[in-house]
Every structure is written in structure tokens, then in C-alpha cells.
Short mmCIF file of C-alpha atoms in Angstrom, two decimals:
data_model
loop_
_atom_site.label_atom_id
_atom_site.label_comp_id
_atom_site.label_asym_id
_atom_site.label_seq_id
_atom_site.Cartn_x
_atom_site.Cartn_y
_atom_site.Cartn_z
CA UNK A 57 -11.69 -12.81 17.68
CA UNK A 58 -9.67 -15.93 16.66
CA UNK A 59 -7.05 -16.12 19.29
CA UNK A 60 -4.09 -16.81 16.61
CA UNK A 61 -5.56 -13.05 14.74
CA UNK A 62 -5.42 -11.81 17.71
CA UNK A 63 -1.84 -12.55 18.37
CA UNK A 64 -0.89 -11.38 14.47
CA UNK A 65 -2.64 -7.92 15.64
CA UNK A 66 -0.61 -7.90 18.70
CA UNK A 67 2.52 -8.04 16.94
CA UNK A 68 1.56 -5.68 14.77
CA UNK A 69 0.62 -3.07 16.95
CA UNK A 70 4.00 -4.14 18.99
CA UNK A 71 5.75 -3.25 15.77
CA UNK A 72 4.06 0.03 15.19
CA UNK A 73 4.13 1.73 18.33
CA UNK A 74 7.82 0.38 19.25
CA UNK A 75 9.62 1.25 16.16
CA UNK A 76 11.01 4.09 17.52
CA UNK A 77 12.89 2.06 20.07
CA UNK A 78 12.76 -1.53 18.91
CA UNK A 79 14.15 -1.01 15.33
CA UNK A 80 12.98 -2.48 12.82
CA UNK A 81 15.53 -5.37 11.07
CA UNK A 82 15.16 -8.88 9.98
CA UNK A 83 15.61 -9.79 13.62
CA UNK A 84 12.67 -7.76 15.25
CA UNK A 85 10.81 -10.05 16.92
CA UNK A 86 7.07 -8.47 16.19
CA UNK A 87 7.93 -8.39 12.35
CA UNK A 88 8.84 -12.01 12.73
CA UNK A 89 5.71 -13.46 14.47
CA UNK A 90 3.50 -11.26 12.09
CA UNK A 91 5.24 -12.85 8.91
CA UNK A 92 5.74 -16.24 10.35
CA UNK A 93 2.14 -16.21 11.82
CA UNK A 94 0.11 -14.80 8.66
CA UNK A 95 2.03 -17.34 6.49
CA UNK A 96 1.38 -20.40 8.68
CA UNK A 97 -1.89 -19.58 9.13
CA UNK A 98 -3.02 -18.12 5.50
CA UNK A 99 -6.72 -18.45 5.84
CA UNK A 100 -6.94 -16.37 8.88
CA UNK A 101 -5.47 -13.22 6.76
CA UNK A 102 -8.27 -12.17 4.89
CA UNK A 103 -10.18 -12.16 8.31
CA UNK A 104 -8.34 -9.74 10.53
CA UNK A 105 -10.37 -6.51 10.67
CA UNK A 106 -10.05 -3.87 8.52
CA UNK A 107 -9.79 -1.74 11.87
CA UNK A 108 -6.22 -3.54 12.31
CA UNK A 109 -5.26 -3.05 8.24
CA UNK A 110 -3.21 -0.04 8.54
CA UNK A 111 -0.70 -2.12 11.49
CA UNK A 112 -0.53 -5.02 9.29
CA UNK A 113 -0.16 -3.04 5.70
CA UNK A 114 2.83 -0.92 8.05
CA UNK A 115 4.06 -4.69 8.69
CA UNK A 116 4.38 -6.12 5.38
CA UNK A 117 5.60 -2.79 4.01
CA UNK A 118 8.59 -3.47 6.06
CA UNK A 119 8.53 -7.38 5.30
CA UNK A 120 9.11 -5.90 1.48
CA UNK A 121 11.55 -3.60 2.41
CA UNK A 122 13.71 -6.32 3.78
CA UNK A 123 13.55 -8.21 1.76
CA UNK A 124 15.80 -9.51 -0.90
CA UNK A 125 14.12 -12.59 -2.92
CA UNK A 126 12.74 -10.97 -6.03
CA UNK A 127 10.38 -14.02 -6.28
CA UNK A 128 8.49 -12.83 -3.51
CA UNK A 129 8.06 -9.24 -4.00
CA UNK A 130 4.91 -9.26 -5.34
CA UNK A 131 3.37 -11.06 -3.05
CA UNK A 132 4.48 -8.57 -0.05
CA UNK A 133 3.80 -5.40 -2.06
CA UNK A 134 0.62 -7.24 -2.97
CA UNK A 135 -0.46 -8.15 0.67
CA UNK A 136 0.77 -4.90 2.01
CA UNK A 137 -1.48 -3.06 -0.79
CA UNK A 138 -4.51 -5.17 0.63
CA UNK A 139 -4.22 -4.38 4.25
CA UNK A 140 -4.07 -0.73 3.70
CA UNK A 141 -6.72 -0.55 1.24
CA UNK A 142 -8.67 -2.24 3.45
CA UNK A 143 -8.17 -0.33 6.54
CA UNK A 144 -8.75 3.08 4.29
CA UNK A 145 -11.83 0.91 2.56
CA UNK A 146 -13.48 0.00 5.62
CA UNK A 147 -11.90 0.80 8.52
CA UNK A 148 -11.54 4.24 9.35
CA UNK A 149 -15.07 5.05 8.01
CA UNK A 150 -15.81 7.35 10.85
CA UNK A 151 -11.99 8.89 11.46
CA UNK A 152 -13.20 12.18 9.94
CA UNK A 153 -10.32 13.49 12.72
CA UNK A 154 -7.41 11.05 10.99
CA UNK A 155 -5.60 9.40 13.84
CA UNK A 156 -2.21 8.58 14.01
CA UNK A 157 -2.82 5.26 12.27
CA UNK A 158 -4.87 6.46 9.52
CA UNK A 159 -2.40 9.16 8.67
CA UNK A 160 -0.06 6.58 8.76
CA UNK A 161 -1.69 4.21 6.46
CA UNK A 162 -1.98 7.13 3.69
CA UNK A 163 1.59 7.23 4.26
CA UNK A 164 2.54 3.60 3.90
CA UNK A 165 0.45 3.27 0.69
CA UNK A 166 2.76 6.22 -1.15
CA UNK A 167 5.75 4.31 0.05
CA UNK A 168 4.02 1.13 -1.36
CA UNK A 169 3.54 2.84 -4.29
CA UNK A 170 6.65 3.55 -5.11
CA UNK A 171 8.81 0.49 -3.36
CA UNK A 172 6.60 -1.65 -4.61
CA UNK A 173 5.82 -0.43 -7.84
CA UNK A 174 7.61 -2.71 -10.26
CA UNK A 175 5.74 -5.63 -8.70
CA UNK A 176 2.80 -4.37 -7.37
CA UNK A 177 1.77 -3.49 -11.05
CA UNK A 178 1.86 -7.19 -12.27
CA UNK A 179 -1.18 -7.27 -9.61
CA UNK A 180 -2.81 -4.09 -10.98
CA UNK A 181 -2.35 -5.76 -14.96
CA UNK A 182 -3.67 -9.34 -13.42
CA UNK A 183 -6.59 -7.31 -11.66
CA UNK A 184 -7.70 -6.72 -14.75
CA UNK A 185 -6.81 -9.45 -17.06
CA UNK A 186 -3.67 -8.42 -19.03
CA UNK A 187 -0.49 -10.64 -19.21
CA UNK A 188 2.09 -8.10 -17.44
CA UNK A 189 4.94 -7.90 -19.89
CA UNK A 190 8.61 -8.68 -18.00
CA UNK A 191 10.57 -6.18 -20.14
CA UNK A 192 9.27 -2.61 -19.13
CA UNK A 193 11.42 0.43 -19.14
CA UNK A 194 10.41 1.87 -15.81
CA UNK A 195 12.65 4.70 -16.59
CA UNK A 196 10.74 6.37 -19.46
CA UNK A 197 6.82 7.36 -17.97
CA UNK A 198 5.64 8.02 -21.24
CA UNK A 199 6.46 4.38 -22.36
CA UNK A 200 5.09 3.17 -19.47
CA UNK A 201 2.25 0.04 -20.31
CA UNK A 202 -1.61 1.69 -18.97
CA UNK A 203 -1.34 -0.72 -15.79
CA UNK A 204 1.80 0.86 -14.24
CA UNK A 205 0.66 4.18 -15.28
CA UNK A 206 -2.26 3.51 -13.17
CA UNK A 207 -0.53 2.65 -10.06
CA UNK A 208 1.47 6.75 -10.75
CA UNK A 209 -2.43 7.27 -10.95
CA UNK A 210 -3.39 5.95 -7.39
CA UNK A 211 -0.18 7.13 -5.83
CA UNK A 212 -1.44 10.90 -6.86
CA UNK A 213 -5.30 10.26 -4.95
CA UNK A 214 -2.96 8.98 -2.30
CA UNK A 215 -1.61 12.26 -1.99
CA UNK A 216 -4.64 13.76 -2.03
CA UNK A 217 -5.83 11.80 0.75
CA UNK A 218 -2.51 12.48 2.97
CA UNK A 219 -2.61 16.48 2.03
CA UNK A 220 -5.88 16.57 3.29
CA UNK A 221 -5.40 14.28 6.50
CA UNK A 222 -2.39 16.49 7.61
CA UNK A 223 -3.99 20.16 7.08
CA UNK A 224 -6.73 18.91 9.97
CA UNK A 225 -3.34 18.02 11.97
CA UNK A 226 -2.54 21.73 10.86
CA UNK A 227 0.71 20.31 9.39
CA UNK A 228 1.71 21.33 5.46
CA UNK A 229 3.51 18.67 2.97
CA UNK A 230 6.50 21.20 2.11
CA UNK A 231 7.07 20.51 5.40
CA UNK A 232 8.71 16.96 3.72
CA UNK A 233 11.02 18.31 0.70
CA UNK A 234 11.03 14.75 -0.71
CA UNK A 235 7.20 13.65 -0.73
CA UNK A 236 6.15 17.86 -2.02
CA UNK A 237 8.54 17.43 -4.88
CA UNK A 238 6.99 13.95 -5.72
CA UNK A 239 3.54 15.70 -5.40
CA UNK A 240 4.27 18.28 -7.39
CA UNK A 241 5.28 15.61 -10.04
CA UNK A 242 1.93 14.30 -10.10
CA UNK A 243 0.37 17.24 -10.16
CA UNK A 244 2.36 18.20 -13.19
CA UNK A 245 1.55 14.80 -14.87
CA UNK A 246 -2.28 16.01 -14.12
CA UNK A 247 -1.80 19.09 -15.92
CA UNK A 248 -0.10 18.05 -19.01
CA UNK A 249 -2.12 15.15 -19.98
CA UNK A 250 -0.06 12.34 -18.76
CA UNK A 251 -3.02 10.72 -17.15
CA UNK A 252 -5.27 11.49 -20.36
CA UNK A 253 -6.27 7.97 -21.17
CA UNK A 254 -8.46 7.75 -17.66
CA UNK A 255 -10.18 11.01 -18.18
CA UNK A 256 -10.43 14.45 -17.42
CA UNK A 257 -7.88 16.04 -14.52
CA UNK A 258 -11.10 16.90 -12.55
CA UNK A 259 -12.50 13.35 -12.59
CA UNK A 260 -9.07 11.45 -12.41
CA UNK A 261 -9.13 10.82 -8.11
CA UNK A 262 -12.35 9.06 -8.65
CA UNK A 263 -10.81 6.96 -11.40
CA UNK A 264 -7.71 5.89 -9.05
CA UNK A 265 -10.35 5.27 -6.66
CA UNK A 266 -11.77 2.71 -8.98
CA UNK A 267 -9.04 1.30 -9.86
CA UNK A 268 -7.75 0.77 -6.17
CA UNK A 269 -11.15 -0.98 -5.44
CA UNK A 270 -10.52 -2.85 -8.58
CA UNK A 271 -7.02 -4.32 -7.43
CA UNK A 272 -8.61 -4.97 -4.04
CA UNK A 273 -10.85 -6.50 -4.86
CA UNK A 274 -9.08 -8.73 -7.11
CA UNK A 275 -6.50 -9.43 -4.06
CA UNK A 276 -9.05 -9.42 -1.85
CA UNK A 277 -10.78 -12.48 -3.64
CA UNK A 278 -7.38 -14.78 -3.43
CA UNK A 279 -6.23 -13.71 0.05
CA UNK A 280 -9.50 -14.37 2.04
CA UNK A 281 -9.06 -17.65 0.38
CA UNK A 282 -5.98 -18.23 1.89
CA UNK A 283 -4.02 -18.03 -1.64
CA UNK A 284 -1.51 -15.57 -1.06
CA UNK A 285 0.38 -16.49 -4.29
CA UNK A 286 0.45 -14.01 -6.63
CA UNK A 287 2.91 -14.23 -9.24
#
């Protein structure tokens, strides 16, 4: 492995397993190289392994989280959405067991999903050619454009995912008060034709699962480029 991913995995693993006693600010060291090493050395990015996604999606889920430039929010949701894709994509294949990091990835993409919602959906629209509009009420869901319906969409096969990786921990969701209610939410959308337009309630997690491997692959084509602009 190229020494400088290595050190970007480092960090990120640093960042991960410490954040319990390192917290994690502006100042934390780990979050710093990761950011200041991915950026300096774009073209490596789209080369770490998808083994090491979920520490780096964990990182840049923070980055955005800290964040306070606007102009630059959809590029860290949009990064942050790639890494953990790709580590649920590709790299934990053969974690029929769900580790730590893999239930922790499922976890960092619903908190993408909603933190980074009202950028992350100008990625989802550009995925798949449409202008996204700058005036949207994100307070109404049922005047919500198709493309930031769709990322409500992937946030419920999320769920899925993350119900299913804690019951073989033997742990329950209403055992978070917060993330049931949202999942009950989405479940409710399910049942009263919110999500209509993309088909049929029993077919709809294989349509978010499209249109995550849509969006990846869209990011995926600009990152492993080393063009980490998306605007």
C-alpha cells in the first residue's frame, strides 16, 4: 500500500477507536491529518480500500459536522457518502457477522443522510443529470423535488440494513428512541405511498439500492480522478 494511504488509514482508525477519549473537535489531531492528507494528496482517495471506507466515511462525517463553510458541504457529505458506500459496496462482502465497523458504517450513512441531506442531494440530482434547483422547501416532504425524495428513500434501506445488523448483535432499535421514531417515519412513508413514484413498497429497498450505486458511481467516477469538486 502507498505509504501516504497508509498514513490517511492510520489516522483514521486513530480517530475511530480513540473517540471515546480523544474527542473529536476541530483540533483532533487524527481528523486533521486525514483532511489535510486526503486533500493534498487527491488522487490517492479513490484508491484506499474499500476495507478502510467505513474509518474514512466516520472521518469526513465528522469533517461535515464541523464544519461551517456552506461552500463546502457538499463536497464532505459527498466524499463521506463515497467511503461508506464503498466499504458497504465492497468491503464487508464476507462480514455476514457485522463487526463493529460495519455496524458503524450503517450508522454513519443514516447520520449522512440526514446531516447531509440538503447537499448531498445536489449529488444525487447531478448523478443523474438534473440541474438541482437552490430554492427547495425542505420542510414540506410532499413538495419535495424526486432527487431529495430519493435520498428519504436510501436513508429507509439504510435502516433496513442497521435493523438487521443489530438483531445478530441481539440488540433492538427501540433501544434508540430517536433513530425508532425516524424508522417508523419511513416506514409510514412506505405505507402511504410517499415513495410511489419508485415502485411498489415490496420492491422499494432494491430501488434505493440502485440508486445508491447510481450516486456512487457517479462520485466514484470524479473522486478516483482526483476531482473532489462537486458543486
Amino acid at each position: 500500500m502507498n505509504p501516504i494511504i497508509e498514513e490517511i488509514v492510520r489516522n483514521a482508525h486513530k480517530l475511530y477507536e480513540r473517540q471515546n477519549t480523544e474527542p473529536i473537535t476541530k483540533t483532533n489531531p487524527f481528523l486533521y491529518n486525514v483532511s489535510h492528507l486526503c486533500i493534498t494528496n487527491r488522487e490517492l482517495m479513490g484508491q484506499i480500500p474499500a476495507q478502510e471506507g467505513g474509518y474514512l466515511g466516520f472521518a469526513y462525517m465528522n469533517i461535515l459536522d464541523l464544519t461551517d463553510d456552506s461552500r463546502v458541504f457538499q463536497i464532505y457529505s459527498t466524499i463521506s457518502f463515497y467511503f461508506l458506500e464503498k466499504a458497504l459496496k465492497y468491503g464487508y462482502v464476507n462480514d455476514t457477522d457485522f463487526s463493529p465497523i460495519h455496524v458503524q458504517t450503517l450508522n454513519d450513512a443514516l447520520i449522512i443522510m440526514n446531516i447531509g441531506a440538503r447537499s448531498l442531494c445536489r449529488t444525487f440530482a447531478q448523478a443523474q443529470g438534473i440541474v438541482p434547483s437552490n430554492n427547495i422547501n425542505f420542510d414540506n416532504f410532499y413538495s419535495l423535488p424526486s432527487y431529495v425524495k430519493q435520498i428519504l428513500l436510501c436513508e429507509y434501506s439504510y435502516f433496513i440494513e442497521f435493523v438487521e445488523a443489530l438483531e445478530t448483535r441481539g440488540i433492538t432499535i427501540d433501544r434508540e428512541p430517536q433513530m425508532y421514531q425516524r424508522f417508523n417515519m419511513l416506514k409510514k412513508f412506505v405505507s402511504t405511498g410517499f415513495f410511489e413514484e419508485f415502485g411498489t413498497a415490496s420492491s422499494l429497498y432494491n430501488k434505493a439500492k440502485e440508486v445508491r450505486s447510481l450516486v456512487y458511481s457517479y462520485a466514484a467516477s470524479k473522486i478516483e480522478k482526483g476531482d473532489i469538486i462537486f458543486r
